mmCIF file of C-alpha atoms in Angstrom:
data_model
loop_
_atom_site.group_PDB
_atom_site.id
_atom_site.type_symbol
_atom_site.label_atom_id
_atom_site.label_comp_id
_atom_site.label_asym_id
_atom_site.label_seq_id
_atom_site.Cartn_x
_atom_site.Cartn_y
_atom_site.Cartn_z
ATOM 1 C CA UNK G 1 0.000 0.000 0.000
ATOM 2 C CA UNK G 2 1.484 3.345 -0.985
ATOM 3 C CA UNK G 3 0.422 6.887 -1.697
ATOM 4 C CA UNK G 4 -2.065 9.088 0.046
ATOM 5 C CA UNK G 5 -5.450 7.815 1.178
ATOM 6 C CA UNK G 6 -8.388 10.090 1.628
ATOM 7 C CA UNK G 7 -11.251 9.545 4.040
ATOM 8 C CA UNK G 8 -14.721 10.630 3.030
ATOM 9 C CA UNK G 9 -17.507 11.144 5.536
ATOM 10 C CA UNK G 10 -20.912 12.475 4.621
ATOM 11 C CA UNK G 11 -19.686 13.605 1.206
ATOM 12 C CA UNK G 12 -16.927 15.833 2.697
ATOM 13 C CA UNK G 13 -13.252 15.188 1.983
ATOM 14 C CA UNK G 14 -11.358 14.413 5.228
ATOM 15 C CA UNK G 15 -7.660 14.853 6.020
ATOM 16 C CA UNK G 16 -5.224 12.733 4.037
ATOM 17 C CA UNK G 17 -3.305 9.875 5.684
ATOM 18 C CA UNK G 18 0.300 9.220 4.707
ATOM 19 C CA UNK G 19 0.787 5.456 4.184
ATOM 20 C CA UNK G 20 4.207 5.207 2.550
ATOM 21 C CA UNK G 21 5.744 3.706 5.730
ATOM 22 C CA UNK G 22 2.780 1.443 6.561
ATOM 23 C CA UNK G 23 4.765 -1.784 5.982
ATOM 24 C CA UNK G 24 7.798 -0.734 8.008
ATOM 25 C CA UNK G 25 8.488 -2.983 11.021
ATOM 26 C CA UNK G 26 8.357 -1.184 14.391
ATOM 27 C CA UNK G 27 9.121 -2.271 17.947
ATOM 28 C CA UNK G 28 6.532 -1.256 20.551
ATOM 29 C CA UNK G 29 8.049 -0.344 23.937
ATOM 30 C CA UNK G 30 5.988 -0.049 27.129
ATOM 31 C CA UNK G 31 7.875 2.235 29.534
ATOM 32 C CA UNK G 32 7.330 3.051 33.242
ATOM 33 C CA UNK G 33 5.645 6.318 34.190
ATOM 34 C CA UNK G 34 8.920 7.804 35.410
ATOM 35 C CA UNK G 35 10.625 7.243 32.058
ATOM 36 C CA UNK G 36 7.568 8.481 30.175
ATOM 37 C CA UNK G 37 7.595 11.689 32.239
ATOM 38 C CA UNK G 38 11.307 12.176 31.544
ATOM 39 C CA UNK G 39 10.824 11.675 27.814
ATOM 40 C CA UNK G 40 8.137 14.367 27.583
ATOM 41 C CA UNK G 41 11.074 16.752 27.167
ATOM 42 C CA UNK G 42 13.418 14.318 25.434
ATOM 43 C CA UNK G 43 17.169 14.840 25.228
ATOM 44 C CA UNK G 44 18.888 14.535 21.841
ATOM 45 C CA UNK G 45 19.421 10.822 22.535
ATOM 46 C CA UNK G 46 16.751 8.889 24.456
ATOM 47 C CA UNK G 47 18.995 5.980 25.329
ATOM 48 C CA UNK G 48 21.189 3.168 24.120
ATOM 49 C CA UNK G 49 19.850 -0.282 23.273
ATOM 50 C CA UNK G 50 22.191 -3.207 23.972
ATOM 51 C CA UNK G 51 21.523 -6.579 22.337
ATOM 52 C CA UNK G 52 23.223 -9.671 23.808
ATOM 53 C CA UNK G 53 23.148 -12.932 21.845
ATOM 54 C CA UNK G 54 24.457 -16.314 22.982
ATOM 55 C CA UNK G 55 26.155 -17.826 19.888
ATOM 56 C CA UNK G 56 26.057 -21.328 21.404
ATOM 57 C CA UNK G 57 22.390 -21.180 22.366
ATOM 58 C CA UNK G 58 19.299 -22.434 20.602
ATOM 59 C CA UNK G 59 18.035 -19.843 18.089
ATOM 60 C CA UNK G 60 14.434 -20.740 18.973
ATOM 61 C CA UNK G 61 15.035 -20.158 22.699
ATOM 62 C CA UNK G 62 14.071 -16.557 23.588
ATOM 63 C CA UNK G 63 16.413 -16.627 26.598
ATOM 64 C CA UNK G 64 19.455 -16.711 24.310
ATOM 65 C CA UNK G 65 18.708 -13.129 23.255
ATOM 66 C CA UNK G 66 18.627 -10.353 25.867
ATOM 67 C CA UNK G 67 17.813 -6.678 25.456
ATOM 68 C CA UNK G 68 19.070 -3.933 27.763
ATOM 69 C CA UNK G 69 18.450 -0.186 27.547
ATOM 70 C CA UNK G 70 20.502 2.561 29.166
ATOM 71 C CA UNK G 71 18.332 5.663 29.453
ATOM 72 C CA UNK G 72 20.150 8.892 28.650
ATOM 73 C CA UNK G 73 20.175 11.798 31.097
ATOM 74 C CA UNK G 74 22.126 12.786 34.212
ATOM 75 C CA UNK G 75 19.262 14.063 36.341
ATOM 76 C CA UNK G 76 19.945 12.814 39.916
ATOM 77 C CA UNK G 77 16.211 12.787 40.629
ATOM 78 C CA UNK G 78 15.435 10.778 37.514
ATOM 79 C CA UNK G 79 14.633 7.104 37.258
ATOM 80 C CA UNK G 80 17.054 4.209 37.157
ATOM 81 C CA UNK G 81 19.326 4.392 34.105
ATOM 82 C CA UNK G 82 19.457 0.683 33.284
ATOM 83 C CA UNK G 83 16.365 -1.264 32.221
ATOM 84 C CA UNK G 84 15.699 -4.807 31.059
ATOM 85 C CA UNK G 85 13.404 -5.270 28.068
ATOM 86 C CA UNK G 86 11.147 -8.321 28.230
ATOM 87 C CA UNK G 87 10.697 -9.489 24.667
ATOM 88 C CA UNK G 88 7.257 -10.533 23.349
ATOM 89 C CA UNK G 89 7.193 -11.928 19.842
ATOM 90 C CA UNK G 90 3.533 -12.904 19.449
ATOM 91 C CA UNK G 91 1.583 -9.647 19.379
ATOM 92 C CA UNK G 92 -1.809 -8.630 18.048
ATOM 93 C CA UNK G 93 -1.439 -7.115 14.553
ATOM 94 C CA UNK G 94 -1.503 -3.332 14.859
ATOM 95 C CA UNK G 95 -0.155 -0.183 13.194
ATOM 96 C CA UNK G 96 1.310 2.982 14.695
ATOM 97 C CA UNK G 97 -0.086 6.384 13.682
ATOM 98 C CA UNK G 98 1.409 9.837 14.167
ATOM 99 C CA UNK G 99 -0.064 13.318 13.947
ATOM 100 C CA UNK G 100 1.743 16.596 13.431
ATOM 101 C CA UNK G 101 0.697 19.903 15.066
ATOM 102 C CA UNK G 102 -0.704 20.878 11.665
ATOM 103 C CA UNK G 103 -3.081 17.893 11.820
ATOM 104 C CA UNK G 104 -1.311 15.703 9.271
ATOM 105 C CA UNK G 105 -1.760 11.983 10.013
ATOM 106 C CA UNK G 106 0.661 9.281 8.915
ATOM 107 C CA UNK G 107 1.078 5.535 9.366
ATOM 108 C CA UNK G 108 4.560 4.996 10.816
ATOM 109 C CA UNK G 109 4.594 1.212 10.445
ATOM 110 C CA UNK G 110 3.320 -2.090 11.811
ATOM 111 C CA UNK G 111 4.264 -3.580 15.195
ATOM 112 C CA UNK G 112 6.617 -6.540 14.874
ATOM 113 C CA UNK G 113 7.745 -7.036 18.496
ATOM 114 C CA UNK G 114 6.623 -5.758 21.875
ATOM 115 C CA UNK G 115 8.827 -5.008 24.903
ATOM 116 C CA UNK G 116 8.002 -4.414 28.558
ATOM 117 C CA UNK G 117 10.514 -2.208 30.353
ATOM 118 C CA UNK G 118 11.521 -2.832 33.991
ATOM 119 C CA UNK G 119 14.498 -1.736 36.143
ATOM 120 C CA UNK G 120 17.513 -4.010 35.886
ATOM 121 C CA UNK G 121 18.403 -3.630 39.565
ATOM 122 C CA UNK G 122 15.689 -3.229 42.179
ATOM 123 C CA UNK G 123 18.401 -2.304 44.688
ATOM 124 C CA UNK G 124 19.458 0.745 42.689
ATOM 125 C CA UNK G 125 19.647 3.750 45.025
ATOM 126 C CA UNK G 126 17.985 6.157 42.602
ATOM 127 C CA UNK G 127 15.147 3.741 41.965
ATOM 128 C CA UNK G 128 14.583 3.189 45.684
ATOM 129 C CA UNK G 129 14.555 6.945 46.208
ATOM 130 C CA UNK G 130 11.917 7.293 43.521
ATOM 131 C CA UNK G 131 9.797 4.563 45.163
ATOM 132 C CA UNK G 132 10.024 6.342 48.529
ATOM 133 C CA UNK G 133 8.845 9.580 46.946
ATOM 134 C CA UNK G 134 5.883 7.802 45.380
ATOM 135 C CA UNK G 135 4.987 6.284 48.742
ATOM 136 C CA UNK G 136 5.225 9.628 50.543
ATOM 137 C CA UNK G 137 3.015 11.289 47.943
ATOM 138 C CA UNK G 138 0.398 8.561 48.295
ATOM 139 C CA UNK G 139 0.286 9.114 52.084
ATOM 140 C CA UNK G 140 -0.479 12.821 51.767
ATOM 141 C CA UNK G 141 -4.139 13.492 52.552
ATOM 142 C CA UNK G 142 -5.823 15.387 49.755
ATOM 143 C CA UNK G 143 -9.128 15.815 51.611
ATOM 144 C CA UNK G 144 -9.503 18.447 54.312
ATOM 145 C CA UNK G 145 -12.130 19.228 56.937
ATOM 146 C CA UNK G 146 -14.030 22.486 56.706
ATOM 147 C CA UNK G 147 -16.251 23.961 59.373
ATOM 148 C CA UNK G 148 -19.679 25.065 58.181
ATOM 149 C CA UNK G 149 -20.922 28.477 59.200
ATOM 150 C CA UNK G 150 -24.535 27.323 58.973
ATOM 151 C CA UNK G 151 -24.743 24.361 61.330
ATOM 152 C CA UNK G 152 -28.549 24.143 61.401
ATOM 153 C CA UNK G 153 -28.507 21.345 58.856
ATOM 154 C CA UNK G 154 -30.773 22.929 56.245
ATOM 155 C CA UNK G 155 -28.038 22.635 53.594
ATOM 156 C CA UNK G 156 -26.963 19.131 54.497
ATOM 157 C CA UNK G 157 -27.877 16.100 52.434
ATOM 158 C CA UNK G 158 -29.085 13.865 53.934
ATOM 159 C CA UNK G 159 -30.545 16.071 56.650
ATOM 160 C CA UNK G 160 -29.795 15.321 60.315
ATOM 161 C CA UNK G 161 -32.382 13.324 62.217
ATOM 162 C CA UNK G 162 -33.186 16.289 64.465
ATOM 163 C CA UNK G 163 -34.773 18.169 61.541
ATOM 164 C CA UNK G 164 -37.262 15.420 60.740
ATOM 165 C CA UNK G 165 -40.745 15.739 62.325
ATOM 166 C CA UNK G 166 -41.245 13.492 65.292
ATOM 167 C CA UNK G 167 -44.557 11.794 66.143
ATOM 168 C CA UNK G 168 -46.621 13.570 68.792
ATOM 169 C CA UNK G 169 -47.513 10.426 70.682
ATOM 170 C CA UNK G 170 -45.456 7.363 71.210
ATOM 171 C CA UNK G 171 -47.364 4.248 70.348
ATOM 172 C CA UNK G 172 -46.357 1.552 72.747
ATOM 173 C CA UNK G 173 -46.930 -2.029 71.868
ATOM 174 C CA UNK G 174 -49.063 -3.914 74.380
ATOM 175 C CA UNK G 175 -46.994 -6.116 76.608
ATOM 176 C CA UNK G 176 -48.176 -9.687 76.619
ATOM 177 C CA UNK G 177 -48.731 -11.046 80.136
ATOM 178 C CA UNK G 178 -46.205 -13.653 81.171
ATOM 179 C CA UNK G 179 -47.310 -17.223 80.898
ATOM 180 C CA UNK G 180 -48.345 -18.685 84.194
ATOM 181 C CA UNK G 181 -46.673 -21.978 85.071
ATOM 182 C CA UNK G 182 -48.946 -24.976 85.165
ATOM 183 C CA UNK G 183 -50.106 -25.855 88.664
ATOM 184 C CA UNK G 184 -48.620 -28.932 90.268
ATOM 185 C CA UNK G 185 -50.930 -31.856 90.911
ATOM 186 C CA UNK G 186 -51.493 -32.510 94.591
ATOM 187 C CA UNK G 187 -50.754 -36.073 95.566
ATOM 188 C CA UNK G 188 -53.625 -37.907 97.293
ATOM 189 C CA UNK G 189 -53.418 -40.641 99.861
ATOM 190 C CA UNK G 190 -52.707 -44.005 98.289
ATOM 191 C CA UNK G 191 -55.902 -45.630 99.612
ATOM 192 C CA UNK G 192 -57.974 -42.732 98.312
ATOM 193 C CA UNK G 193 -56.380 -42.996 94.850
ATOM 194 C CA UNK G 194 -56.979 -46.759 94.769
ATOM 195 C CA UNK G 195 -60.687 -46.205 95.470
ATOM 196 C CA UNK G 196 -60.879 -43.704 92.602
ATOM 197 C CA UNK G 197 -59.143 -46.139 90.230
ATOM 198 C CA UNK G 198 -61.552 -48.968 91.119
ATOM 199 C CA UNK G 199 -64.546 -46.714 90.524
ATOM 200 C CA UNK G 200 -63.155 -45.699 87.121
ATOM 201 C CA UNK G 201 -62.750 -49.325 86.072
ATOM 202 C CA UNK G 202 -66.372 -49.948 87.092
ATOM 203 C CA UNK G 203 -67.334 -47.454 84.382
ATOM 204 C CA UNK G 204 -65.221 -49.139 81.673
ATOM 205 C CA UNK G 205 -62.743 -51.967 81.592
ATOM 206 C CA UNK G 206 -59.875 -50.275 79.703
ATOM 207 C CA UNK G 207 -58.248 -46.882 80.223
ATOM 208 C CA UNK G 208 -55.215 -45.203 78.697
ATOM 209 C CA UNK G 209 -52.674 -43.481 80.919
ATOM 210 C CA UNK G 210 -53.605 -40.066 79.523
ATOM 211 C CA UNK G 211 -57.266 -40.649 80.369
ATOM 212 C CA UNK G 212 -56.446 -41.789 83.890
ATOM 213 C CA UNK G 213 -54.234 -38.732 84.506
ATOM 214 C CA UNK G 214 -57.079 -36.499 83.368
ATOM 215 C CA UNK G 215 -59.662 -38.290 85.548
ATOM 216 C CA UNK G 216 -57.558 -38.572 88.703
ATOM 217 C CA UNK G 217 -55.551 -35.329 88.412
ATOM 218 C CA UNK G 218 -52.553 -37.051 90.022
ATOM 219 C CA UNK G 219 -48.809 -36.948 89.307
ATOM 220 C CA UNK G 220 -47.927 -39.347 86.501
ATOM 221 C CA UNK G 221 -45.169 -41.145 88.426
ATOM 222 C CA UNK G 222 -47.370 -41.744 91.471
ATOM 223 C CA UNK G 223 -50.313 -42.853 89.324
ATOM 224 C CA UNK G 224 -48.168 -45.339 87.381
ATOM 225 C CA UNK G 225 -46.874 -46.759 90.657
ATOM 226 C CA UNK G 226 -50.440 -47.500 91.802
ATOM 227 C CA UNK G 227 -51.464 -48.833 88.379
ATOM 228 C CA UNK G 228 -48.547 -51.285 88.365
ATOM 229 C CA UNK G 229 -49.941 -52.811 91.565
ATOM 230 C CA UNK G 230 -53.592 -52.941 90.496
ATOM 231 C CA UNK G 231 -53.592 -53.243 86.712
ATOM 232 C CA UNK G 232 -52.138 -54.972 83.680
ATOM 233 C CA UNK G 233 -50.736 -52.918 80.795
ATOM 234 C CA UNK G 234 -51.731 -54.283 77.369
ATOM 235 C CA UNK G 235 -48.750 -54.130 75.021
ATOM 236 C CA UNK G 236 -50.521 -55.803 72.096
ATOM 237 C CA UNK G 237 -53.924 -56.851 70.891
ATOM 238 C CA UNK G 238 -57.143 -54.905 70.412
ATOM 239 C CA UNK G 239 -56.637 -52.969 73.685
ATOM 240 C CA UNK G 240 -52.989 -52.123 73.052
ATOM 241 C CA UNK G 241 -51.699 -49.163 75.103
ATOM 242 C CA UNK G 242 -54.403 -49.368 77.799
ATOM 243 C CA UNK G 243 -54.656 -50.546 81.403
ATOM 244 C CA UNK G 244 -57.130 -53.072 82.795
ATOM 245 C CA UNK G 245 -57.575 -54.474 86.302
ATOM 246 C CA UNK G 246 -55.763 -57.613 87.299
ATOM 247 C CA UNK G 247 -58.048 -60.689 87.425
ATOM 248 C CA UNK G 248 -57.981 -60.832 91.222
ATOM 249 C CA UNK G 249 -59.442 -57.309 91.420
ATOM 250 C CA UNK G 250 -62.205 -57.790 88.865
ATOM 251 C CA UNK G 251 -65.795 -58.435 90.002
ATOM 252 C CA UNK G 252 -67.311 -61.798 89.027
ATOM 253 C CA UNK G 253 -70.912 -62.939 88.679
ATOM 254 C CA UNK G 254 -70.808 -64.689 92.079
ATOM 255 C CA UNK G 255 -69.522 -61.599 93.866
ATOM 256 C CA UNK G 256 -71.970 -59.744 96.064
ATOM 257 C CA UNK G 257 -72.966 -56.312 94.838
ATOM 258 C CA UNK G 258 -71.627 -54.708 98.016
ATOM 259 C CA UNK G 259 -68.310 -56.574 98.084
ATOM 260 C CA UNK G 260 -65.100 -54.548 98.019
ATOM 261 C CA UNK G 261 -63.171 -55.147 94.791
ATOM 262 C CA UNK G 262 -59.868 -54.353 96.507
ATOM 263 C CA UNK G 263 -60.026 -57.485 98.687
ATOM 264 C CA UNK G 264 -60.252 -60.588 96.465
ATOM 265 C CA UNK G 265 -60.612 -62.828 99.582
ATOM 266 C CA UNK G 266 -63.901 -61.178 100.606
ATOM 267 C CA UNK G 267 -66.810 -63.172 99.155
ATOM 268 C CA UNK G 268 -70.564 -62.765 99.491
#
């Protein structure tokens, strides 16, 4: 590609682009901020590039070729003078453009290799001094406190809580009364409880423990103790999970109507 190319937009002729050097190979160098700042007012010579090649090494090994740049300039406050260039061969295809103060645009070439620039010696005194200056600048507070003349809060966003209207009456939630503990069952005399149990079994022959607790209103442990002496607990069958009187305490057809069921030896 050679000659001048013209861009047209909306029917108007745009500025011409010089493309005579479009196929020229160019190396792209990424430099640190300190070097970029120094090169804003470049000296006659930016630096010296040193290429070291190992003649006994493998040509395909990138480590056999080393690049070193010595940056020109004798400014004591400047960056480190010696930099290593990390070589990158596989780069995205791109071209470099330039523009003159008169607005003339030209293609300077296409990028063949890319380099990343880093100091050769981290222990260099000038480089360490530069790092300390960067650290000190980062610690300087750029924000300051300013006292407001109008402290009533009308110009503040968001406004202080004191400026918001408050409710005239405080609505208090009703306090739920504490739950009263369940009353303890009062233990009866054993003979009295036995009489109650016999009367219950006269009404029906089988009772569950829950039913007996409800009818007698006695502590469960004490009631079970009495039931173990007077009753049989059915673990299976049609009446599973219920109590029934032991055979010796059950009334029979030959028993007198006024006989006491607690004493099996008493007969009519």
